[in-house]
PDB file of C-alpha atoms and ligand atoms in Angstrom:
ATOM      1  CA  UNK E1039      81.327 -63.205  67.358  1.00 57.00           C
ATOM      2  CA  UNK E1040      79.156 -66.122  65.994  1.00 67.00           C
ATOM      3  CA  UNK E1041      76.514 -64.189  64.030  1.00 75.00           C
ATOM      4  CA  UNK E1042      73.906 -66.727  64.516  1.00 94.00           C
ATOM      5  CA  UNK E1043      74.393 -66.365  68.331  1.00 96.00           C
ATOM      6  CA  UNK E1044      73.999 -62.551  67.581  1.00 96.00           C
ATOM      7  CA  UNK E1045      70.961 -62.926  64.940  1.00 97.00           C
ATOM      8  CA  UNK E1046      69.187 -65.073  67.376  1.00 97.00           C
ATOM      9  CA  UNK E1047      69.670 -62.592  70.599  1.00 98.00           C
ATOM     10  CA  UNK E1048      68.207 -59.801  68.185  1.00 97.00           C
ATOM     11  CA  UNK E1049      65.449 -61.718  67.228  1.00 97.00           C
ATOM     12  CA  UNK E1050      64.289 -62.383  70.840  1.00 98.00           C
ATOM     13  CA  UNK E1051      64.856 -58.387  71.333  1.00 98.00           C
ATOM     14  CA  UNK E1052      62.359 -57.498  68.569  1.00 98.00           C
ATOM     15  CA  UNK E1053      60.133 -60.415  70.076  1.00 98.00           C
ATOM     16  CA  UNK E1054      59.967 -59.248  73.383  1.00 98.00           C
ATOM     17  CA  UNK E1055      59.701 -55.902  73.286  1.00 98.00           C
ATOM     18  CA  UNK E1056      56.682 -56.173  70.472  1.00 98.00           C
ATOM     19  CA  UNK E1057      55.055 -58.420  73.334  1.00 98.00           C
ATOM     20  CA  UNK E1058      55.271 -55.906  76.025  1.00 97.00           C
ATOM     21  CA  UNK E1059      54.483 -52.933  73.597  1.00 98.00           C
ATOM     22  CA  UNK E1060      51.445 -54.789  72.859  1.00 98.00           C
ATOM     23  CA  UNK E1061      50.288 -54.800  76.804  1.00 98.00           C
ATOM     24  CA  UNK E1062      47.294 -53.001  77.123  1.00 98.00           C
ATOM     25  CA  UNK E1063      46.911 -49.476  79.097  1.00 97.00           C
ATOM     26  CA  UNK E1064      45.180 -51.313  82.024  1.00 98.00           C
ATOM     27  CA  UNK E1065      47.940 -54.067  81.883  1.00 98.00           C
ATOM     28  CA  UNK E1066      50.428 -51.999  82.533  1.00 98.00           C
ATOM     29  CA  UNK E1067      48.773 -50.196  85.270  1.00 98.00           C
ATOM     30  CA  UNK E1068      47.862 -53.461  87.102  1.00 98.00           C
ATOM     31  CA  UNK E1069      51.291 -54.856  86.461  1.00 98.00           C
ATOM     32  CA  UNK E1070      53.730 -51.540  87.718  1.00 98.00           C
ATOM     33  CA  UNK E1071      50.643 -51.268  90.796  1.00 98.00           C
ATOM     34  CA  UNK E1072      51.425 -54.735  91.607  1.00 98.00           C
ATOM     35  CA  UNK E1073      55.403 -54.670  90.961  1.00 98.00           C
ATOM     36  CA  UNK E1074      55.018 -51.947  93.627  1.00 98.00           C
ATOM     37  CA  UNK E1075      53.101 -53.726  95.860  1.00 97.00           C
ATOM     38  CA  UNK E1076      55.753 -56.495  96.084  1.00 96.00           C
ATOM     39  CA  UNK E1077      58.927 -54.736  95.705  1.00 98.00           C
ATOM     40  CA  UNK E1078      58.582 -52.503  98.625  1.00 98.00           C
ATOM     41  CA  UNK E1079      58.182 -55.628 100.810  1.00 97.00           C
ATOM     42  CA  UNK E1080      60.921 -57.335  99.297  1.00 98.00           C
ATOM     43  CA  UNK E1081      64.205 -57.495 102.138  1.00 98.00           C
ATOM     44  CA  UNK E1082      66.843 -55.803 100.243  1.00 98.00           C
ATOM     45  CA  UNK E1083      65.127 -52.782  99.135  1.00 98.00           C
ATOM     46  CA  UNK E1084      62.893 -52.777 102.180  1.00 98.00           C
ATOM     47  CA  UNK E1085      66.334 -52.606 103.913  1.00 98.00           C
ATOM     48  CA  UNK E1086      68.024 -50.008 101.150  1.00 98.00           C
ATOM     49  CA  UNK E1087      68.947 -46.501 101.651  1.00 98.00           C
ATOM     50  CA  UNK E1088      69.867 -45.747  98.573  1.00 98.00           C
ATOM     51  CA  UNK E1089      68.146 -47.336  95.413  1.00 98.00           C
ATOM     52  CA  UNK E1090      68.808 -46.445  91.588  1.00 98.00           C
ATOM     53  CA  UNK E1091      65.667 -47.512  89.339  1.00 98.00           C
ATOM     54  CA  UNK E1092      65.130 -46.381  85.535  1.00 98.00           C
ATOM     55  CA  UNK E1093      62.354 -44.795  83.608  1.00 98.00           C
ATOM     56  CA  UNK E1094      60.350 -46.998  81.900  1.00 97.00           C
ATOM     57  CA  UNK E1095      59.797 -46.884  77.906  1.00 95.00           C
ATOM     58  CA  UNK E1096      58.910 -48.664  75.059  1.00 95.00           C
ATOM     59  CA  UNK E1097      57.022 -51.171  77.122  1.00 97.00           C
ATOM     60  CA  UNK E1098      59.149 -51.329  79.870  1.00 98.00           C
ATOM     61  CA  UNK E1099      57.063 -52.330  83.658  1.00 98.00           C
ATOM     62  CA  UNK E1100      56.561 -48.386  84.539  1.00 98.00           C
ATOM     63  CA  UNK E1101      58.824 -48.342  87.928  1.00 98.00           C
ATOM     64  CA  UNK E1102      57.132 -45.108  88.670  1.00 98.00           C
ATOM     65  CA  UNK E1103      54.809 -46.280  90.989  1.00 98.00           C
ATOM     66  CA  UNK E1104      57.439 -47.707  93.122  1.00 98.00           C
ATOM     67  CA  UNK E1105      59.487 -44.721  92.885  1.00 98.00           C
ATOM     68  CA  UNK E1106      56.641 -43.115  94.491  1.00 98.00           C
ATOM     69  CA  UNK E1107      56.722 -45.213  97.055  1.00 98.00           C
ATOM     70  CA  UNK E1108      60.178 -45.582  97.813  1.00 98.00           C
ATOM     71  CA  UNK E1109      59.773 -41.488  98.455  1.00 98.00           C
ATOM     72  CA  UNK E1110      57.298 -42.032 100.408  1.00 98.00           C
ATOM     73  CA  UNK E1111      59.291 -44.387 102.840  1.00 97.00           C
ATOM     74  CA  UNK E1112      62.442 -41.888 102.891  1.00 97.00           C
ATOM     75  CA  UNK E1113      64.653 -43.849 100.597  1.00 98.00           C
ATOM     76  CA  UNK E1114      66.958 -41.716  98.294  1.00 98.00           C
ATOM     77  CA  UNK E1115      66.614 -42.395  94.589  1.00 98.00           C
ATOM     78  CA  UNK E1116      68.588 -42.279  92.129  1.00 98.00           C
ATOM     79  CA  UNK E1117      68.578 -42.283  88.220  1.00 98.00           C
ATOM     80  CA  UNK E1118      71.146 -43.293  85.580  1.00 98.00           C
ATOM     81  CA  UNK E1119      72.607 -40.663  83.661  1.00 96.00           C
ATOM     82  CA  UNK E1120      74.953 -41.677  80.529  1.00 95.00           C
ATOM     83  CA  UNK E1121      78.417 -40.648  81.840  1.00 94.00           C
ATOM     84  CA  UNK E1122      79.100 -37.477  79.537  1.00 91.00           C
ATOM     85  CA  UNK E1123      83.233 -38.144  79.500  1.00 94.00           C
ATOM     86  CA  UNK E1124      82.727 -41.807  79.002  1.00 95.00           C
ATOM     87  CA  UNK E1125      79.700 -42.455  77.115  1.00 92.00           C
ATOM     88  CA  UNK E1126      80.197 -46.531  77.276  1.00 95.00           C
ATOM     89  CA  UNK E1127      79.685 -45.783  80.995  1.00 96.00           C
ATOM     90  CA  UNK E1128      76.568 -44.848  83.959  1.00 97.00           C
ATOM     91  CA  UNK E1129      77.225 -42.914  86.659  1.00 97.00           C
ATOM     92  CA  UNK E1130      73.927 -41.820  89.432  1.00 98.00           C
ATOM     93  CA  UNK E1131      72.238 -38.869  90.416  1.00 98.00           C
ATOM     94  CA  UNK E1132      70.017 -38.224  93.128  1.00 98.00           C
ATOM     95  CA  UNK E1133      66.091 -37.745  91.801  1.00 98.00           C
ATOM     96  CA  UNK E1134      63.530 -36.302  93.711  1.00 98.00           C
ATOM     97  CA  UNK E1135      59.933 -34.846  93.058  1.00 97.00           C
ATOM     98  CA  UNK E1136      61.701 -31.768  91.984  1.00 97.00           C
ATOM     99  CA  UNK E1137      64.595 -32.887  89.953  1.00 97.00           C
ATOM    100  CA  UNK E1138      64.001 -31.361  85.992  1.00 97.00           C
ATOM    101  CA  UNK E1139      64.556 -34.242  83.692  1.00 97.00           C
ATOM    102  CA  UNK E1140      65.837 -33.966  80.391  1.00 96.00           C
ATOM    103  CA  UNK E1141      65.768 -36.269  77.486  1.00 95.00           C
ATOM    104  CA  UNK E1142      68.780 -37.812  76.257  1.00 90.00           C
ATOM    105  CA  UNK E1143      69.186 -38.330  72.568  1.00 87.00           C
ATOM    106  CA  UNK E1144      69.070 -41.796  72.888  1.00 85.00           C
ATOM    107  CA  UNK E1145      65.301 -41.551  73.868  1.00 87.00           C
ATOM    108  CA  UNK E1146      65.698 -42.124  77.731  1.00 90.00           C
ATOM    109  CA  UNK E1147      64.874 -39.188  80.472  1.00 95.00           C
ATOM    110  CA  UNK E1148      67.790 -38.115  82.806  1.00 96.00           C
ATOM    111  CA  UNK E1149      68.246 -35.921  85.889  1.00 97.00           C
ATOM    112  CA  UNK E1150      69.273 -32.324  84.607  1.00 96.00           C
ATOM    113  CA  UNK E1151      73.144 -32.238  85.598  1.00 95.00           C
ATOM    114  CA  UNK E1152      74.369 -31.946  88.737  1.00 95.00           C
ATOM    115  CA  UNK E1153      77.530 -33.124  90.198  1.00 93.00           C
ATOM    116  CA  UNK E1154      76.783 -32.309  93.857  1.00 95.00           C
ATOM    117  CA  UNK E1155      73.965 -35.139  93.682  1.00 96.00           C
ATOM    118  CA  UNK E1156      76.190 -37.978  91.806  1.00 97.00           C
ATOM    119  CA  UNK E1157      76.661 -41.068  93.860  1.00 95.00           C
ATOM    120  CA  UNK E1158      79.148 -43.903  93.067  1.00 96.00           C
ATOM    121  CA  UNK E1159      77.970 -47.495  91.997  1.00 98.00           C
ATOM    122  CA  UNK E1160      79.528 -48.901  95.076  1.00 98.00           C
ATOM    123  CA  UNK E1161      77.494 -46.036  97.324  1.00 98.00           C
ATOM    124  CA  UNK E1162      74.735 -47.739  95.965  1.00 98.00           C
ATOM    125  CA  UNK E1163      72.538 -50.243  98.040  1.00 98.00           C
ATOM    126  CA  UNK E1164      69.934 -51.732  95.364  1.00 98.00           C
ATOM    127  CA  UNK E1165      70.046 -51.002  91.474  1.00 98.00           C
ATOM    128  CA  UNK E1166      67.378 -51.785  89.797  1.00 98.00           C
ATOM    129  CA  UNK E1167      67.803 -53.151  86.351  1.00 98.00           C
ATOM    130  CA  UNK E1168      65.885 -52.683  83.148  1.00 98.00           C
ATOM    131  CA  UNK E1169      65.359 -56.142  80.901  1.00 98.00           C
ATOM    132  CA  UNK E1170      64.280 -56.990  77.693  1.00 98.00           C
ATOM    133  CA  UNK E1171      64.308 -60.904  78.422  1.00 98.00           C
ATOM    134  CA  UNK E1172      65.108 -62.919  81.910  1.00 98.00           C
ATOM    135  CA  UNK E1173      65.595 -66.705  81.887  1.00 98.00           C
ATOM    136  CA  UNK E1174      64.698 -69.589  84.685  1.00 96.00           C
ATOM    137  CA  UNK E1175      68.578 -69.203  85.633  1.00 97.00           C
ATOM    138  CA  UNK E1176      68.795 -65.348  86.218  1.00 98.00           C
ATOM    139  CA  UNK E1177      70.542 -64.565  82.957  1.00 98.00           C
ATOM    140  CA  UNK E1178      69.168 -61.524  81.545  1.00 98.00           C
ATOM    141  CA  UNK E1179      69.207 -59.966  77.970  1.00 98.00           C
ATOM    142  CA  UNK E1180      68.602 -55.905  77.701  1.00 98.00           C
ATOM    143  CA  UNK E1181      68.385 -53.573  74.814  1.00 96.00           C
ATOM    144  CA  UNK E1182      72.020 -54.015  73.614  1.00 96.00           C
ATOM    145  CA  UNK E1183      74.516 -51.253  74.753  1.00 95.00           C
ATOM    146  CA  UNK E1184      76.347 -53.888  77.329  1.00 97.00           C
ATOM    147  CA  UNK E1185      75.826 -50.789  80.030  1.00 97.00           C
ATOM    148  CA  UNK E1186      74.571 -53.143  82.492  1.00 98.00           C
ATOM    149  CA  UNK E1187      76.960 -55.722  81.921  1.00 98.00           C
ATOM    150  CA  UNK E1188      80.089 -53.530  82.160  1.00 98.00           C
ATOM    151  CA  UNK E1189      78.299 -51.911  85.592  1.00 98.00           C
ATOM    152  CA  UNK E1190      77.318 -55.533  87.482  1.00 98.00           C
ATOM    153  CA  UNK E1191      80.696 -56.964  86.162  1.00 97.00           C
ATOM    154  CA  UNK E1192      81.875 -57.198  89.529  1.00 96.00           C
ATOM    155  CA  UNK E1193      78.690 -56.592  91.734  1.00 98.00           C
ATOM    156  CA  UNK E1194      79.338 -59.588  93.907  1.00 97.00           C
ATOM    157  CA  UNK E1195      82.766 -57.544  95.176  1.00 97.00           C
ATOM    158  CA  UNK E1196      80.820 -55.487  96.248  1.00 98.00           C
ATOM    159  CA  UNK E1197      77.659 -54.588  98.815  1.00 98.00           C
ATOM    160  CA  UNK E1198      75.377 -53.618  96.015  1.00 98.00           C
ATOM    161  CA  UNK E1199      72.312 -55.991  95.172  1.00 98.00           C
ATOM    162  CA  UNK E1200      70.754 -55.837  91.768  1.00 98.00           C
ATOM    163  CA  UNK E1201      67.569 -56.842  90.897  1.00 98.00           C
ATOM    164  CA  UNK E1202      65.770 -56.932  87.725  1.00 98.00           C
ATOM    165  CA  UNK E1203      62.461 -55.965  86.926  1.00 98.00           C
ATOM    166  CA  UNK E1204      59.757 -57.281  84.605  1.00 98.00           C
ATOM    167  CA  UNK E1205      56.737 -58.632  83.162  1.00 98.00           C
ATOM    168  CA  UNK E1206      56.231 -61.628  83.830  1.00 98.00           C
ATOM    169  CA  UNK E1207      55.625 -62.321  79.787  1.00 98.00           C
ATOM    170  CA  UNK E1208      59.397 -61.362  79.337  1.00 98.00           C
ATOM    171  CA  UNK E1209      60.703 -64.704  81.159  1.00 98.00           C
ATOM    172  CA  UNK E1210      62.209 -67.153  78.642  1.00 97.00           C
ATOM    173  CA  UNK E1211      62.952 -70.933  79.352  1.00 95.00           C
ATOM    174  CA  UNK E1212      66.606 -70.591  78.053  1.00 95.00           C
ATOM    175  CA  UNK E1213      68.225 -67.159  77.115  1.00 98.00           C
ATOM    176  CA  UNK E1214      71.261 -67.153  74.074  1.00 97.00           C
ATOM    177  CA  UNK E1215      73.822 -66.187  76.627  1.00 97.00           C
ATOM    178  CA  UNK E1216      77.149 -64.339  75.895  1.00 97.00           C
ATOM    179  CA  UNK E1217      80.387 -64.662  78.213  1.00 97.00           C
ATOM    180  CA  UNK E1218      80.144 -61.318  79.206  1.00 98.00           C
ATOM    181  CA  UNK E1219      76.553 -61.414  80.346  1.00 98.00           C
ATOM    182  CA  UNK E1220      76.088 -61.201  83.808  1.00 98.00           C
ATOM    183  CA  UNK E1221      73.470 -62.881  85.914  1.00 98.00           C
ATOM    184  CA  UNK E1222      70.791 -61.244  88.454  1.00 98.00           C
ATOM    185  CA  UNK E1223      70.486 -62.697  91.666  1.00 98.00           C
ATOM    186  CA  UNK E1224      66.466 -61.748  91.582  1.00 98.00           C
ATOM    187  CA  UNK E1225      63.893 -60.317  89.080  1.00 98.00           C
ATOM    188  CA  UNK E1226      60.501 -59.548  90.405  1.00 98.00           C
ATOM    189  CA  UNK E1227      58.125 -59.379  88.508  1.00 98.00           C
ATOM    190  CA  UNK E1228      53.663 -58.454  89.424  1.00 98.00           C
ATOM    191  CA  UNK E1229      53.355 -62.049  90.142  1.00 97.00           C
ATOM    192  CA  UNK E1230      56.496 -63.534  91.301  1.00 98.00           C
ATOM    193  CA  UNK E1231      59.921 -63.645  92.963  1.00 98.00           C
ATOM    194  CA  UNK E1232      62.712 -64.725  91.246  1.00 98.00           C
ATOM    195  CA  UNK E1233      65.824 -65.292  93.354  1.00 98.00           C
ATOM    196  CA  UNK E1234      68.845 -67.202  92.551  1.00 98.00           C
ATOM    197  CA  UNK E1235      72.336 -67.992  94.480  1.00 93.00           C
ATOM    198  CA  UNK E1236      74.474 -66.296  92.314  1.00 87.00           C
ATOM    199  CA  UNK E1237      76.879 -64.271  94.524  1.00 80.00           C
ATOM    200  CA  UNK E1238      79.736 -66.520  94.204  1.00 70.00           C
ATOM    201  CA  UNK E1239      79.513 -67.173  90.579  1.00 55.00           C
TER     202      UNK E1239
HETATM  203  N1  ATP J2186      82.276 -55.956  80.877  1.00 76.02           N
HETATM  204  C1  ATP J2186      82.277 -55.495  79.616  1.00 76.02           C
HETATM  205  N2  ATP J2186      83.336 -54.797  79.147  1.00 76.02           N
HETATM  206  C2  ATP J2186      83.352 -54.316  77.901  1.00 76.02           C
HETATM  207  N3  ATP J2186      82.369 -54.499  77.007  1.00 76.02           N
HETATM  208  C3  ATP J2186      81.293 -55.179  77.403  1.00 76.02           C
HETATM  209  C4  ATP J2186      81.189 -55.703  78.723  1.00 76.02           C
HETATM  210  N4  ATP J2186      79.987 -56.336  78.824  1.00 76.02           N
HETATM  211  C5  ATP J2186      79.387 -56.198  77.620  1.00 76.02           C
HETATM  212  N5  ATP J2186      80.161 -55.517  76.769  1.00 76.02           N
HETATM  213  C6  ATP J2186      79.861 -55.214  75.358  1.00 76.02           C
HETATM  214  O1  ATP J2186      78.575 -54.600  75.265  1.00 76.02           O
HETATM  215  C7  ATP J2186      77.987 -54.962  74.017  1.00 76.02           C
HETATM  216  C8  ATP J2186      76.514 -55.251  74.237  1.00 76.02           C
HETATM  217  O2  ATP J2186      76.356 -56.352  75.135  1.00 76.02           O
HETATM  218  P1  ATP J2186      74.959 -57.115  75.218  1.00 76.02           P
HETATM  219  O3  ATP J2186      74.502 -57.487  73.851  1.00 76.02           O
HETATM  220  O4  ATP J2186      75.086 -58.229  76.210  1.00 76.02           O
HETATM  221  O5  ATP J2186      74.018 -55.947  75.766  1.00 76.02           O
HETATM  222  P2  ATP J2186      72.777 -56.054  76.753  1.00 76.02           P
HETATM  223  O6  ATP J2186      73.037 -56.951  77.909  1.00 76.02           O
HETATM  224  O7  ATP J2186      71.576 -56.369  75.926  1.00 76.02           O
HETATM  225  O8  ATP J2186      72.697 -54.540  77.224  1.00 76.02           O
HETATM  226  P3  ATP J2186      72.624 -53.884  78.680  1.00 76.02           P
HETATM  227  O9  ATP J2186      73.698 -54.513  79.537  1.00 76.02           O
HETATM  228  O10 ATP J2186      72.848 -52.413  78.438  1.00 76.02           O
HETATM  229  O11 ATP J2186      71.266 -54.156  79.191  1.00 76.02           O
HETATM  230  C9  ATP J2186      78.745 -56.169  73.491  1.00 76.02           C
HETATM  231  O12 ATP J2186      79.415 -55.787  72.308  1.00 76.02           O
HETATM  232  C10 ATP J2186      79.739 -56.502  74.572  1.00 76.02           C
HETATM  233  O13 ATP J2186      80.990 -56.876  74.039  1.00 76.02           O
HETATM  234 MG1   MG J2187      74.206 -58.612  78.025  1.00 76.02          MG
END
């Protein structure tokens, strides 16, 4: 790999996620209140069944507000777990109000197991995908373990839609893009709707 490529994409990591660490308490409130606001209206996941979403951290837009509402409207939600007999792998499992999470050693909250609530990628309607960086084009950069790239490498086979989610500090002009990175056809963000036509790429 060319390590200046690799230097630069872990510079912008440590840039961006300092930024949105550095969002105050009421930012963050306004922003996931407003990420709500607009994502419930947005088609796809106004038109979803079954949605996957992640639990914010270290910054992250806190996607518990639209959880919340997503209940509310009857969807079913589910949660990444790290796939305990592949660990490079996600799989889903069903989270409700009384689903006990558990923290996984690498920091993140997951469902307690349970294999009768596990639903396939393809089962999926919407995923919702966490972002460190997002550029004008839809090319994203996350925290670094390639999980979302190996699970959206063939999205556009299939009926699932993802869309990232983000403050809207995190957008870059430009992104250092690998080959393996894979593109999101939206991102919304509190203020704005990104959407691009990338379902034939
Ligand atoms: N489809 C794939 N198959 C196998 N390995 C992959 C695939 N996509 C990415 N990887 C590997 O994952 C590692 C991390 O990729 P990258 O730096 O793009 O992570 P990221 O996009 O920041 O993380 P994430 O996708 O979890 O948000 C790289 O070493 C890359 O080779
Ligand atoms: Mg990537």
């Amino acid at each position: 790999m060319d390590s200046s490529l690799a230097q630069q994409r872990q510079a912008l990591r440590q840039h961006m996620r300092r930024l949105r660490r550095s969002l105050s308490d009421t930012q963050q409130f306004q922003a996931s209140q407003q990420l709500a606001e607009h994502a419930i209206l947005f088609s796809p996941i106004e038109q979803s069944h079954r949605i996957a979403l992640f639990l914010s951290m270290d910054g992250e837009i806190n996607t518990r507000p639209l959880i919340a509402r997503l209940w509310h409207s009857g969807k079913r939600v589910y949660l990444p777990r790290i796939d305990p007999t592949c660990p490079t792998s996600l799989i889903f499992q069903q989270y409700t109000p009384q689903t006990n999470l558990i923290k996984h050693r690498l920091g993140m909250l997951e469902p307690e197991e349970n294999s009768e609530e596990i639903c396939t990628f393809t089962e999926l309607d919407v995923v919702i995908v966490p972002l460190v960086a997002f550029d004008s084009t839809g090319q994203r950069l996350g925290m670094g373990g390639g999980f979302y790239d190996r699970l959206l490498a063939d999205w556009q086979k299939t009926s699932v839609f993802p869309i990232g989610v983000a403050h809207d500090c995190q957008l870059q002009e430009a992104l250092p893009i690998e080959f393996w990175d894979i593109p999101l056809p939206a991102v919304i963000t509190p203020n704005r709707l990104w959407q691009w036509n990338n379902k034939e790429a």
